[in-house]
Short mmCIF file of C-alpha atoms and ligand atoms in Angstrom, two decimals:
data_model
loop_
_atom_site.label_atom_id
_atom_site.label_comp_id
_atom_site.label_asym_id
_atom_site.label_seq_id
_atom_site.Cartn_x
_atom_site.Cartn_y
_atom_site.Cartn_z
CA UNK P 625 81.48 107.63 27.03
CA UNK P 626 84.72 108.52 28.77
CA UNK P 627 86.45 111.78 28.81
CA UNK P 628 89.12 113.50 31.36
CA UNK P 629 87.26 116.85 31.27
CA UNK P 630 83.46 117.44 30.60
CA UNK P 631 82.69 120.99 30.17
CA UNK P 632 79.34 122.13 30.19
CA UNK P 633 78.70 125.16 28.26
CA UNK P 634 79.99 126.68 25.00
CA UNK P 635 80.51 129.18 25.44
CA UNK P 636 83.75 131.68 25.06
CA UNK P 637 84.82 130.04 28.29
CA UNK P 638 83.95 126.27 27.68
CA UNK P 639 85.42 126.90 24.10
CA UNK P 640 88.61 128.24 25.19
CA UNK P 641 89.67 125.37 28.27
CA UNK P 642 88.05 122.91 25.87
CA UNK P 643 90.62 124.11 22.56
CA UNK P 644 93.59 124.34 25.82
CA UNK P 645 93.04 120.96 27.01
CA UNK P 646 92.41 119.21 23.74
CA UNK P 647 96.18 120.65 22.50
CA UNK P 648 97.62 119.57 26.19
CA UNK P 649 96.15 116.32 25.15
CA UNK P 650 93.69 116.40 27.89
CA UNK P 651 90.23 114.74 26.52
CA UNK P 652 87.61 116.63 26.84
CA UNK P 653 83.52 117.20 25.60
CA UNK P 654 81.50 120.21 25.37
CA UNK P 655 78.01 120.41 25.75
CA UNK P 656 75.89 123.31 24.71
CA UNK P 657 72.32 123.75 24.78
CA UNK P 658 72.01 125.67 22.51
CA UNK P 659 73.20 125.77 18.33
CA UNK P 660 76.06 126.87 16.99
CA UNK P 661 74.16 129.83 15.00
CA UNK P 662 72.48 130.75 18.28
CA UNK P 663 75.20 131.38 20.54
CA UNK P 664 77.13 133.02 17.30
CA UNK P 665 74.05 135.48 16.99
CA UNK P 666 74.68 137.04 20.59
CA UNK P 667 76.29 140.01 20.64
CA UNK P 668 78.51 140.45 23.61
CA UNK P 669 81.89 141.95 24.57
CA UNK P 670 84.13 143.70 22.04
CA UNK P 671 87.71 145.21 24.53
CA UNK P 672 90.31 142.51 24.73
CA UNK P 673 92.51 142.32 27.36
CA UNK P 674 96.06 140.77 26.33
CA UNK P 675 96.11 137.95 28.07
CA UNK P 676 92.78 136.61 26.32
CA UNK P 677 94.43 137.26 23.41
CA UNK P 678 97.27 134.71 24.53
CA UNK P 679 95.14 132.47 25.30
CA UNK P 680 93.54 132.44 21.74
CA UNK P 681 96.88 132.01 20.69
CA UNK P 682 97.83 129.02 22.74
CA UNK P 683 94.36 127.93 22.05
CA UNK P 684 95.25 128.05 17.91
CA UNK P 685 92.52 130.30 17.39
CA UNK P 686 93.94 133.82 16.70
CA UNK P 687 94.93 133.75 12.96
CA UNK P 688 91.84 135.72 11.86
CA UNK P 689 91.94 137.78 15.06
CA UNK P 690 95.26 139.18 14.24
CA UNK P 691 94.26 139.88 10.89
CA UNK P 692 91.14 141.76 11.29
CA UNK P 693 91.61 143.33 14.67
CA UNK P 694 92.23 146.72 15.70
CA UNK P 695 94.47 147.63 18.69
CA UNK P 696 93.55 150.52 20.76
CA UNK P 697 96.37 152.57 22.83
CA UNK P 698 93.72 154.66 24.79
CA UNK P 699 89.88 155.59 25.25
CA UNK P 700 87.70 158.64 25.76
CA UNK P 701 85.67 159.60 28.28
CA UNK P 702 83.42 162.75 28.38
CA UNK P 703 81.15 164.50 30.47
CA UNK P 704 77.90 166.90 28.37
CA UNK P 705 80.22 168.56 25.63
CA UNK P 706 84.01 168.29 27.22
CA UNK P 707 85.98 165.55 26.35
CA UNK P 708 89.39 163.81 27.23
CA UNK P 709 91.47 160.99 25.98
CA UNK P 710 93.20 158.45 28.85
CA UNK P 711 96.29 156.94 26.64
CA UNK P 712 97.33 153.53 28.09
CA UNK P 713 100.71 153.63 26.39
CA UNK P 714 101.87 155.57 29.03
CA UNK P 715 101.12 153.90 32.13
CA UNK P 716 100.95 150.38 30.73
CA UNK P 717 103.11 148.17 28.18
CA UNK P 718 99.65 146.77 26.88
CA UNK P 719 97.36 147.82 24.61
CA UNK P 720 93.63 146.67 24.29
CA UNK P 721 92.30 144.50 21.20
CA UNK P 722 89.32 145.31 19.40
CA UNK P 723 87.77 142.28 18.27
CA UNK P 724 84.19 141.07 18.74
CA UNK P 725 83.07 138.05 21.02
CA UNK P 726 80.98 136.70 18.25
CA UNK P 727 84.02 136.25 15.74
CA UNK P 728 86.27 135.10 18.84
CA UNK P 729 83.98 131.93 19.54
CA UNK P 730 83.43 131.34 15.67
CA UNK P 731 87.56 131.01 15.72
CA UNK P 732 87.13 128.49 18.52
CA UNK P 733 84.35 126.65 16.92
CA UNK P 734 86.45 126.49 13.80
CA UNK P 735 89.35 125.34 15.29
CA UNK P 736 87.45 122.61 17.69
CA UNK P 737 86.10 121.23 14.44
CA UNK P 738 89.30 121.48 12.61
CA UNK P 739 91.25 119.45 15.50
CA UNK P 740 88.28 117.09 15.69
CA UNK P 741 87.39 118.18 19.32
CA UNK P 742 84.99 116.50 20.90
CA UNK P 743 81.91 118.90 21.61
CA UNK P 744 77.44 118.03 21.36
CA UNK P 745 74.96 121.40 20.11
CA UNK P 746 71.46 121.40 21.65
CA UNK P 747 71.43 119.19 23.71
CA UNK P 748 68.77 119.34 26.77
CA UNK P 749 68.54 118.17 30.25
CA UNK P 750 72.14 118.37 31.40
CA UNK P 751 72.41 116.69 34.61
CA UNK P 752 75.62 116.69 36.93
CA UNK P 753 75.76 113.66 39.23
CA UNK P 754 78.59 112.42 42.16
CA UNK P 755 80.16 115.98 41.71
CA UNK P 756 81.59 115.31 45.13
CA UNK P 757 82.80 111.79 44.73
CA UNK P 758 85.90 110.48 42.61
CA UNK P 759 83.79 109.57 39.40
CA UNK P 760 81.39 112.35 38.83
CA UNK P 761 78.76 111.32 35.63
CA UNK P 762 76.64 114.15 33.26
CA UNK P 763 73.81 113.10 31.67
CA UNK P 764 71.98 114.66 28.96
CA UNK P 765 69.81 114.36 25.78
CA UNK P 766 71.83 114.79 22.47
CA UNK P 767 69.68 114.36 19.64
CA UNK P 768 66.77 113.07 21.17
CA UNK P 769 68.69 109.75 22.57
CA UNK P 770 70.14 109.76 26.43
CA UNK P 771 74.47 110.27 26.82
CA UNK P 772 76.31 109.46 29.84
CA UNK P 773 79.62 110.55 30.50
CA UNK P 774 82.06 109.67 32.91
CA UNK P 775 84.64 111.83 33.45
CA UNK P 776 87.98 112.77 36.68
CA UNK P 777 86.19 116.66 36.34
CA UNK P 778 83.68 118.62 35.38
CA UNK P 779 84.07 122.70 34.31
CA UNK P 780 80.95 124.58 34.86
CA UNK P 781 81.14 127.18 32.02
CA UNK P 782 77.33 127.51 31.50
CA UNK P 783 77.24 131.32 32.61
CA UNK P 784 75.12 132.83 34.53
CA UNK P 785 71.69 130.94 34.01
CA UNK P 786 72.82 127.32 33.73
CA UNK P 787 72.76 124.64 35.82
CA UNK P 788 76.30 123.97 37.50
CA UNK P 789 76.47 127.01 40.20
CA UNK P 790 73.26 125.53 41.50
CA UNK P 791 75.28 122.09 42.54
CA UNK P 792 77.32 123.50 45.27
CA UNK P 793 75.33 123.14 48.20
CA UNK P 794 73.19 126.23 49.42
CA UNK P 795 75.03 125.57 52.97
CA UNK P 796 78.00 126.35 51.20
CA UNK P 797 77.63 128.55 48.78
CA UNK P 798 77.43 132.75 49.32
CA UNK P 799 76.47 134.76 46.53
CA UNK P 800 76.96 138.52 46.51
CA UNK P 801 74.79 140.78 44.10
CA UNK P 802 74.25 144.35 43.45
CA UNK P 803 71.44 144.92 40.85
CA UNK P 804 71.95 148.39 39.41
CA UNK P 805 68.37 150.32 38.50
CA UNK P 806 69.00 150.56 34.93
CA UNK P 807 70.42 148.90 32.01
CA UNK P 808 71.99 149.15 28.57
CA UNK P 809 69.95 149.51 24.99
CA UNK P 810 72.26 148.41 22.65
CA UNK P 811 72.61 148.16 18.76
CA UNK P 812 75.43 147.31 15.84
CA UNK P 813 75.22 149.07 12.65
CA UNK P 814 76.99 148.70 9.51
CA UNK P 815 78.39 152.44 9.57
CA UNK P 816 81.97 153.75 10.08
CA UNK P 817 82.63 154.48 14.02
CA UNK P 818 82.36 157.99 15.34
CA UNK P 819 85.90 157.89 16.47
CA UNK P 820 89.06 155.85 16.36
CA UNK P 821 88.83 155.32 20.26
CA UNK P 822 86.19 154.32 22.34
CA UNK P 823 83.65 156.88 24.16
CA UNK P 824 82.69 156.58 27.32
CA UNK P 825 79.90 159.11 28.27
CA UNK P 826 78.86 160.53 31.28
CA UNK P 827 75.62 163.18 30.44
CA UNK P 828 73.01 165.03 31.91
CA UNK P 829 70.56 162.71 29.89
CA UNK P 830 72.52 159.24 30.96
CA UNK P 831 75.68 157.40 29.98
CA UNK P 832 76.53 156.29 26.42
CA UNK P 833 79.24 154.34 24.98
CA UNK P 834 80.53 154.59 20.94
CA UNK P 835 82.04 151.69 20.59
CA UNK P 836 83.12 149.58 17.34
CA UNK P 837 83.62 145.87 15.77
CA UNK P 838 85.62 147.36 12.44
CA UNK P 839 86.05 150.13 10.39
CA UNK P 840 82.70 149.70 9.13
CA UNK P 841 80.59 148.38 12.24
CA UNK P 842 79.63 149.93 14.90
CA UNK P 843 78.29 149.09 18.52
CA UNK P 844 76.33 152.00 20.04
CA UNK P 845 75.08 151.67 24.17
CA UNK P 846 72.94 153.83 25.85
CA UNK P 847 71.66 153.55 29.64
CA UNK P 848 67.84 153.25 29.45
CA UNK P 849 65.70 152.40 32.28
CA UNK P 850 65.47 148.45 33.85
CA UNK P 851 62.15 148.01 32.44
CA UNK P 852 62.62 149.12 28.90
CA UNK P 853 61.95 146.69 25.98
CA UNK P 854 64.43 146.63 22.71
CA UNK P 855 61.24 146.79 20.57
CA UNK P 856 59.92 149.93 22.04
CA UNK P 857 63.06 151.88 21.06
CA UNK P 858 62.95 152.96 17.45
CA UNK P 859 66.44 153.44 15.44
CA UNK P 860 65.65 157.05 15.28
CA UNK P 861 64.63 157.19 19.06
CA UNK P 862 67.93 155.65 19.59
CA UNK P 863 70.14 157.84 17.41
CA UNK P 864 68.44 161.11 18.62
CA UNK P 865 69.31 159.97 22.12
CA UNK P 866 72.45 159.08 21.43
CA UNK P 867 73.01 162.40 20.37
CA UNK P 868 72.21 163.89 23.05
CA UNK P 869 74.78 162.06 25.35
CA UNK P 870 77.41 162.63 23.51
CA UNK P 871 79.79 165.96 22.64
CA UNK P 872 78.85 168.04 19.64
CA UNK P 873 82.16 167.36 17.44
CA UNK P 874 81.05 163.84 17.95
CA UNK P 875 77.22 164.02 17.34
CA UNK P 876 77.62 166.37 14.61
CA UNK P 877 79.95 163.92 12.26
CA UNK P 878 77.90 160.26 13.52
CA UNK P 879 77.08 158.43 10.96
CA UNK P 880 73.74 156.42 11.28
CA UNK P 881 71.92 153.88 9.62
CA UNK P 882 69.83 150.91 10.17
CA UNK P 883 70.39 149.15 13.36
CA UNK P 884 71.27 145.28 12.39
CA UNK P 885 70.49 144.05 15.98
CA UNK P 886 68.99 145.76 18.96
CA UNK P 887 69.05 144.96 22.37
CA UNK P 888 68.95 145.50 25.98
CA UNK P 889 70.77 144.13 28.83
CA UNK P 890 70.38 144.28 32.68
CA UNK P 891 73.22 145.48 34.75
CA UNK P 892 74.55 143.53 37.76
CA UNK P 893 77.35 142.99 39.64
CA UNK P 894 77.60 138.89 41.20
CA UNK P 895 80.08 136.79 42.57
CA UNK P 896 79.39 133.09 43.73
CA UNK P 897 82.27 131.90 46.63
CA UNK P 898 83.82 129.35 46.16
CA UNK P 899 84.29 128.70 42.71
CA UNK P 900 85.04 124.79 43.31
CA UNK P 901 83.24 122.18 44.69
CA UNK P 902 84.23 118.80 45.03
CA UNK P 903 85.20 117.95 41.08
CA UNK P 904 83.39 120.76 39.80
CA UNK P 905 84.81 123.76 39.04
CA UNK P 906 82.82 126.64 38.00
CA UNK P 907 84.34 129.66 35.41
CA UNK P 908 83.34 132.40 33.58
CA UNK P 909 79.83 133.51 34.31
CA UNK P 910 79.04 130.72 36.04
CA UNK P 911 80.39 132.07 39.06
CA UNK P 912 80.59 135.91 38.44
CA UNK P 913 78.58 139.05 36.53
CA UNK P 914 80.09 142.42 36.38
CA UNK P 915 78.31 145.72 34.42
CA UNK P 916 79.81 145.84 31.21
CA UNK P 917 81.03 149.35 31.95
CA UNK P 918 84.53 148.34 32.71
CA UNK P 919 84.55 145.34 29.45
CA UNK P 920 85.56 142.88 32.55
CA UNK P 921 82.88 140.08 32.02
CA UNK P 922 84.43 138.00 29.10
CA UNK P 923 88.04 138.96 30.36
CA UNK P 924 87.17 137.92 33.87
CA UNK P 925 86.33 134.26 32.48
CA UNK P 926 89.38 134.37 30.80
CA UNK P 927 91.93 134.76 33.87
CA UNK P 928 89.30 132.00 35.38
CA UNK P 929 90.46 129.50 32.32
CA UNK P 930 93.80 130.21 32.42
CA UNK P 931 94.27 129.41 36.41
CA UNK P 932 91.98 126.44 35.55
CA UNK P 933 93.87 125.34 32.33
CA UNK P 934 97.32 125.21 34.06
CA UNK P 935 95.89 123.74 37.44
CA UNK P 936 94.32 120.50 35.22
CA UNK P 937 97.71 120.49 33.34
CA UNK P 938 99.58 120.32 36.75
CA UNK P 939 97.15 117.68 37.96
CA UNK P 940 97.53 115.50 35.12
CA UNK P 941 101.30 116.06 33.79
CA UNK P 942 102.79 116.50 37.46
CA UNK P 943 99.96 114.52 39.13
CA UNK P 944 100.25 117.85 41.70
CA UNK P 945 96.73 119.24 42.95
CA UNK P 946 97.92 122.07 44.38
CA UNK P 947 96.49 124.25 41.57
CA UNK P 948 92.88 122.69 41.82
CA UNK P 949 92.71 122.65 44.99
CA UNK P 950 93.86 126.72 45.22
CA UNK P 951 91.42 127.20 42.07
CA UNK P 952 88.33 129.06 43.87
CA UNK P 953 90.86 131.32 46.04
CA UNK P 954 93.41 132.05 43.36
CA UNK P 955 90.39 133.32 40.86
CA UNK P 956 88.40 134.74 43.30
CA UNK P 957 91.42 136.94 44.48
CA UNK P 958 91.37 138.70 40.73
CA UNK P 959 87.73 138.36 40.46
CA UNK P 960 87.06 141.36 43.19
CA UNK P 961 89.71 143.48 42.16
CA UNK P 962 87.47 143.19 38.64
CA UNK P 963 84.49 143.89 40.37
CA UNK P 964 86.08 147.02 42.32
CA UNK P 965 86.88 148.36 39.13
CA UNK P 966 83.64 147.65 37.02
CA UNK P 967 81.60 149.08 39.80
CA UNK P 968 83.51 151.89 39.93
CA UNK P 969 83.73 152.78 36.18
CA UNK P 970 79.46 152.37 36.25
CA UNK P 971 79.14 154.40 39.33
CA UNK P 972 81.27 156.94 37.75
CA UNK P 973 79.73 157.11 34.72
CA UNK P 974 75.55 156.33 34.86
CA UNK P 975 73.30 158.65 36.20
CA UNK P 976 71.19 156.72 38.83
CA UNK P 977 67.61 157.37 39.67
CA UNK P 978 68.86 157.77 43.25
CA UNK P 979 71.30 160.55 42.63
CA UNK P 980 71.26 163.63 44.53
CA UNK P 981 73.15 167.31 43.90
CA UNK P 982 75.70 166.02 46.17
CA UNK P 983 76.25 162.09 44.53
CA UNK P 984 76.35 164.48 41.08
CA UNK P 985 78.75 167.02 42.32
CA UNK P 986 81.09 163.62 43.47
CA UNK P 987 80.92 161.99 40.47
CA UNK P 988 81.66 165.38 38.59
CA UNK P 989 84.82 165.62 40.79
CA UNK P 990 85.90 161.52 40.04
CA UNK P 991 85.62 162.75 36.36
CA UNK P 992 87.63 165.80 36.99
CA UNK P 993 90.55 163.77 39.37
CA UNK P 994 90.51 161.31 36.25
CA UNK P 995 91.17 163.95 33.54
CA UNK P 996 93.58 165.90 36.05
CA UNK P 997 95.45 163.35 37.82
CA UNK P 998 98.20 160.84 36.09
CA UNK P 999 98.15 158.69 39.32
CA UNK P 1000 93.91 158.48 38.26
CA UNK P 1001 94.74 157.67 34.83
CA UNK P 1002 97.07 155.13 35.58
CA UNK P 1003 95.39 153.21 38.09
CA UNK P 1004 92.40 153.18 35.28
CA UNK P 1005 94.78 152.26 33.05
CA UNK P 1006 95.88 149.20 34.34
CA UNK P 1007 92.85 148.08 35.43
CA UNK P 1008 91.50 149.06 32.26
CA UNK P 1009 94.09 146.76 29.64
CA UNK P 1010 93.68 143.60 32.42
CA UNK P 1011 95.23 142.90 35.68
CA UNK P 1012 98.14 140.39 35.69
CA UNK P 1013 97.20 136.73 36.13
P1 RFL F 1648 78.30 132.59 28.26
O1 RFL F 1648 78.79 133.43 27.13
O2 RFL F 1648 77.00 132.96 28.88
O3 RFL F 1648 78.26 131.09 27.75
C1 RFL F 1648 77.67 130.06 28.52
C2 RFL F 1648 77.18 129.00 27.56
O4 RFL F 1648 76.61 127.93 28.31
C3 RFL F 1648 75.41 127.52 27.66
N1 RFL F 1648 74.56 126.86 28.66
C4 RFL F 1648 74.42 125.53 28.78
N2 RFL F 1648 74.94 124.53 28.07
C5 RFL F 1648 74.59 123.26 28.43
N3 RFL F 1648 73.74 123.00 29.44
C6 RFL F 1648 73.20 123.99 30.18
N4 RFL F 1648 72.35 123.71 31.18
C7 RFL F 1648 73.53 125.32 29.85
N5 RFL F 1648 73.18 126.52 30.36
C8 RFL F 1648 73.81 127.43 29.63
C9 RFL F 1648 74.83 128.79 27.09
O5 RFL F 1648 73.94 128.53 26.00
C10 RFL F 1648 76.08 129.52 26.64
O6 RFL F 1648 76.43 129.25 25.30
O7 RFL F 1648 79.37 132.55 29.43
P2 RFL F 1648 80.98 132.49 29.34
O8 RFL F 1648 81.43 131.49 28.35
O9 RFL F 1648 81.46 132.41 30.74
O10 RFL F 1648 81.38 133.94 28.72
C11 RFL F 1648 81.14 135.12 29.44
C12 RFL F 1648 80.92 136.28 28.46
O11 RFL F 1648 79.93 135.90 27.52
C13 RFL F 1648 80.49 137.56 29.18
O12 RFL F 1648 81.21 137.73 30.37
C14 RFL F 1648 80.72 138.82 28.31
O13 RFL F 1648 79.93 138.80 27.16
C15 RFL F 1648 80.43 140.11 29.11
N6 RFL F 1648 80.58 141.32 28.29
C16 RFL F 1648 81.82 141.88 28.05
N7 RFL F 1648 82.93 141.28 28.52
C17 RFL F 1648 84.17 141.79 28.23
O14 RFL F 1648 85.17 141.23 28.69
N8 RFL F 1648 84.35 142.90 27.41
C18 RFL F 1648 83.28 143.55 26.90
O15 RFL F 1648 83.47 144.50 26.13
C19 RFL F 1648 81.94 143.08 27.24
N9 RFL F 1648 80.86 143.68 26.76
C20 RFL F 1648 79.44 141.96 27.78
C21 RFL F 1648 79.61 143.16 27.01
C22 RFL F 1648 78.16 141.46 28.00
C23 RFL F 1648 77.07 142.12 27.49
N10 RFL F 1648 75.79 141.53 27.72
C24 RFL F 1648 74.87 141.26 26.73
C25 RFL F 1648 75.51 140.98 29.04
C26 RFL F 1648 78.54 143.83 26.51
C27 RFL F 1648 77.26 143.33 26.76
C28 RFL F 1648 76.09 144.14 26.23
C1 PHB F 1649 81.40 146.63 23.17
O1 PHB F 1649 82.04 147.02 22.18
O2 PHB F 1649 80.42 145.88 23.08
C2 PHB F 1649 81.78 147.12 24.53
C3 PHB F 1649 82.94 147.87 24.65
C4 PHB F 1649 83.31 148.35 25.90
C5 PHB F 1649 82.53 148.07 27.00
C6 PHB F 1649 81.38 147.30 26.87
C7 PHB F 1649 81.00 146.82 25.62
O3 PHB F 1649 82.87 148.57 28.20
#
């Protein structure tokens, strides 16, 4: 088989270039190892930024999004029982969309079937080959029989555990990581959400976060320690804690019920310079990790597809490779910024295991410039509803 583009992974990332390049009329494949159900049963990011929401558009894939949606102008934040609102509407001209990650790749799915996109489920043993030549080759295992695939490029959108990062040569390749000593227990239930805005939580007992999919589902977070296990957490453990973490008004009208998933993820800030290698060019998690405090991660591979969406259309309508060959530096330039801004929002906000009076009595004075300050809530602002591509 032949195709222009072959993107490995599909995920929001892969999906997205893959739906942009198919209605350039760039070919393309996708191949995911894993099924459709399974990557539709993680539950990921829920804050849009407006230019992913573009994107879906261009992409054809925002019908139901714009239907079902909800658009926030502004989020909470709150420290024990205090409590103030940071409205975006007046520092920025965009709001943020509420709309979950799960739905958002079930549009793309849809509308890759729908426009008879090329893209292979479960397949196994993905292999990149001649990455650095003119005619790089993938090879995998799509129901049970070998596929080869030449292709001019190859998009490594296989996040954070799959196999492209790993061909850019170690001589070449830096990777930056912070680990943070905690991480984030996690559940959705089918319950109204606390509040019409998001709540970000800074307590004595941890951070929390109410969050929300709809009027009628919920995403809860709170920070539990590294080593934690979903299982070991109880609905009413989590509720109870929950509680705790957030003001009284709020804990005192929660509604809770049954959690319908439960889970836990680490925290970690990563970047992976460059982002290009030869013909492959990596996006989305692939090539960077932030701590979901800031809702950067799924953004962040968004600005990443765009920059790589118009670079391949350059290349192939204007046979100009100025935007591939700029790729890495151009996304790596907005990738920090997003990193300077989710480590910031989780240093602000989690209580560490490091933390002394004096780290406390900072971050109690960061909370206090941010509900003081316009200058603070602006520059959150922005940063918060997406940084211009
Ligand atoms: P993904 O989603 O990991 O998809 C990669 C896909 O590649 C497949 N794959 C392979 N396929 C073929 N061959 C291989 N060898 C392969 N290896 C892997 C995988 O099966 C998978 O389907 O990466 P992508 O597409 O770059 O998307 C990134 C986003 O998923 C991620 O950044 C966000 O979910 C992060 N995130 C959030 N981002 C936001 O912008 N806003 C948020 O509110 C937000 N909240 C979150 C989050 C992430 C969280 N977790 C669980 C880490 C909240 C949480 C709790
Ligand atoms: C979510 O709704 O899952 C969510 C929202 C905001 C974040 C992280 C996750 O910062």
């Amino acid at each position: 088989m032949r195709v222009q583009v072959a993107i490995i992974g599909g995920g929001p990332s892969g999906m997205l270039l893959g739906q942009l390049l198919h209605n350039a009329g760039i070919d393309t494949i996708v191949l995911e190892r894993k099924t459709r159900e399974y990557v539709l049963s993680r539950i990921r990011a829920g804050v849009l930024e407006r230019g992913l929401v573009d994107l879906l558009e261009q992409a054809g894939a925002a019908d139901r999004l714009h239907a079902e949606s909800i658009t926030h102008d502004g989020t909470v934040f709150s420290v024990n029982n205090e409590y103030f609102n940071v409205p975006f509407s007046q520092h920025t001209d965009k709001p943020v969309t509420v709309y979950g990650q799960t739905e958002l790749t079930r549009d793309l799915y849809d509308v890759r079937e729908k426009t008879n996109g090329k893209i292979l489920f479960n397949v196994e043993d993905v292999q990149l080959h001649a990455v650095d030549g003119d005619s790089p080759r993938v090879h995998c295992i799509a129901q049970g029989k070998p596929v080869s695939i030449n292709c001019d490029y190859i998009a490594g959108c296989d996040g954070f555990h799959g196999v492209s990062r790993q061909h850019i040569p170690a001589g070449v390749r830096s990777e930056y990581e912070k680990i943070y000593p905690f991480g984030w227990l996690g559940i959705l239930s089918e319950t109204p959400p606390v509040h019409r805005e998001l709540i970000y939580s800074n307590s004595d007992r941890g951070f929390a976060l109410c969050s929300m999919r709809n009027d009628s589902l919920s995403r809860y977070y709170v920070q539990c320690n590294a080593s934690d296990s979903a299982d070991q957490w109880s609905d009413k453990a989590f509720w109870d804690e929950l509680k705790q973490r957030i003001p009284e008004q709020f804990a005192d009208t929660i509604e809770t019920g049954p959690s319908i998933e439960k889970s836990i993820a680490p925290l970690r800030s990563f970047v992976c310079e460059p982002m290009q290698w030869g013909r492959l060019f990596l996006c989305g998690d692939a090539a960077h990790i932030v701590p979901p405090t800031g809702a950067k991660g799924l953004n962040t591979a968004a600005s990443d597809v765009y920059y790589l969406y118009n670079a391949f259309k350059q290349a192939y309508r204007d046979n100009d490779l100025h935007g591939l060959d700029s790729y890495s530096q151009t996304a790596l330039a907005r990738v920090w910024k997003v990193q300077r801004f989710s480590w910031w929002m989780t240093s602000m906000l989690h209580r560490f295991p490091v933390h002394t009076e004096f780290d406390l009595k900072i971050q109690r004075a960061e909370l206090d410039s941010l509900r003081q300050s316009k200058e603070a809530q602006a520059a959150l602002a922005v940063n918060y509803v997406g940084l211009p591509y």
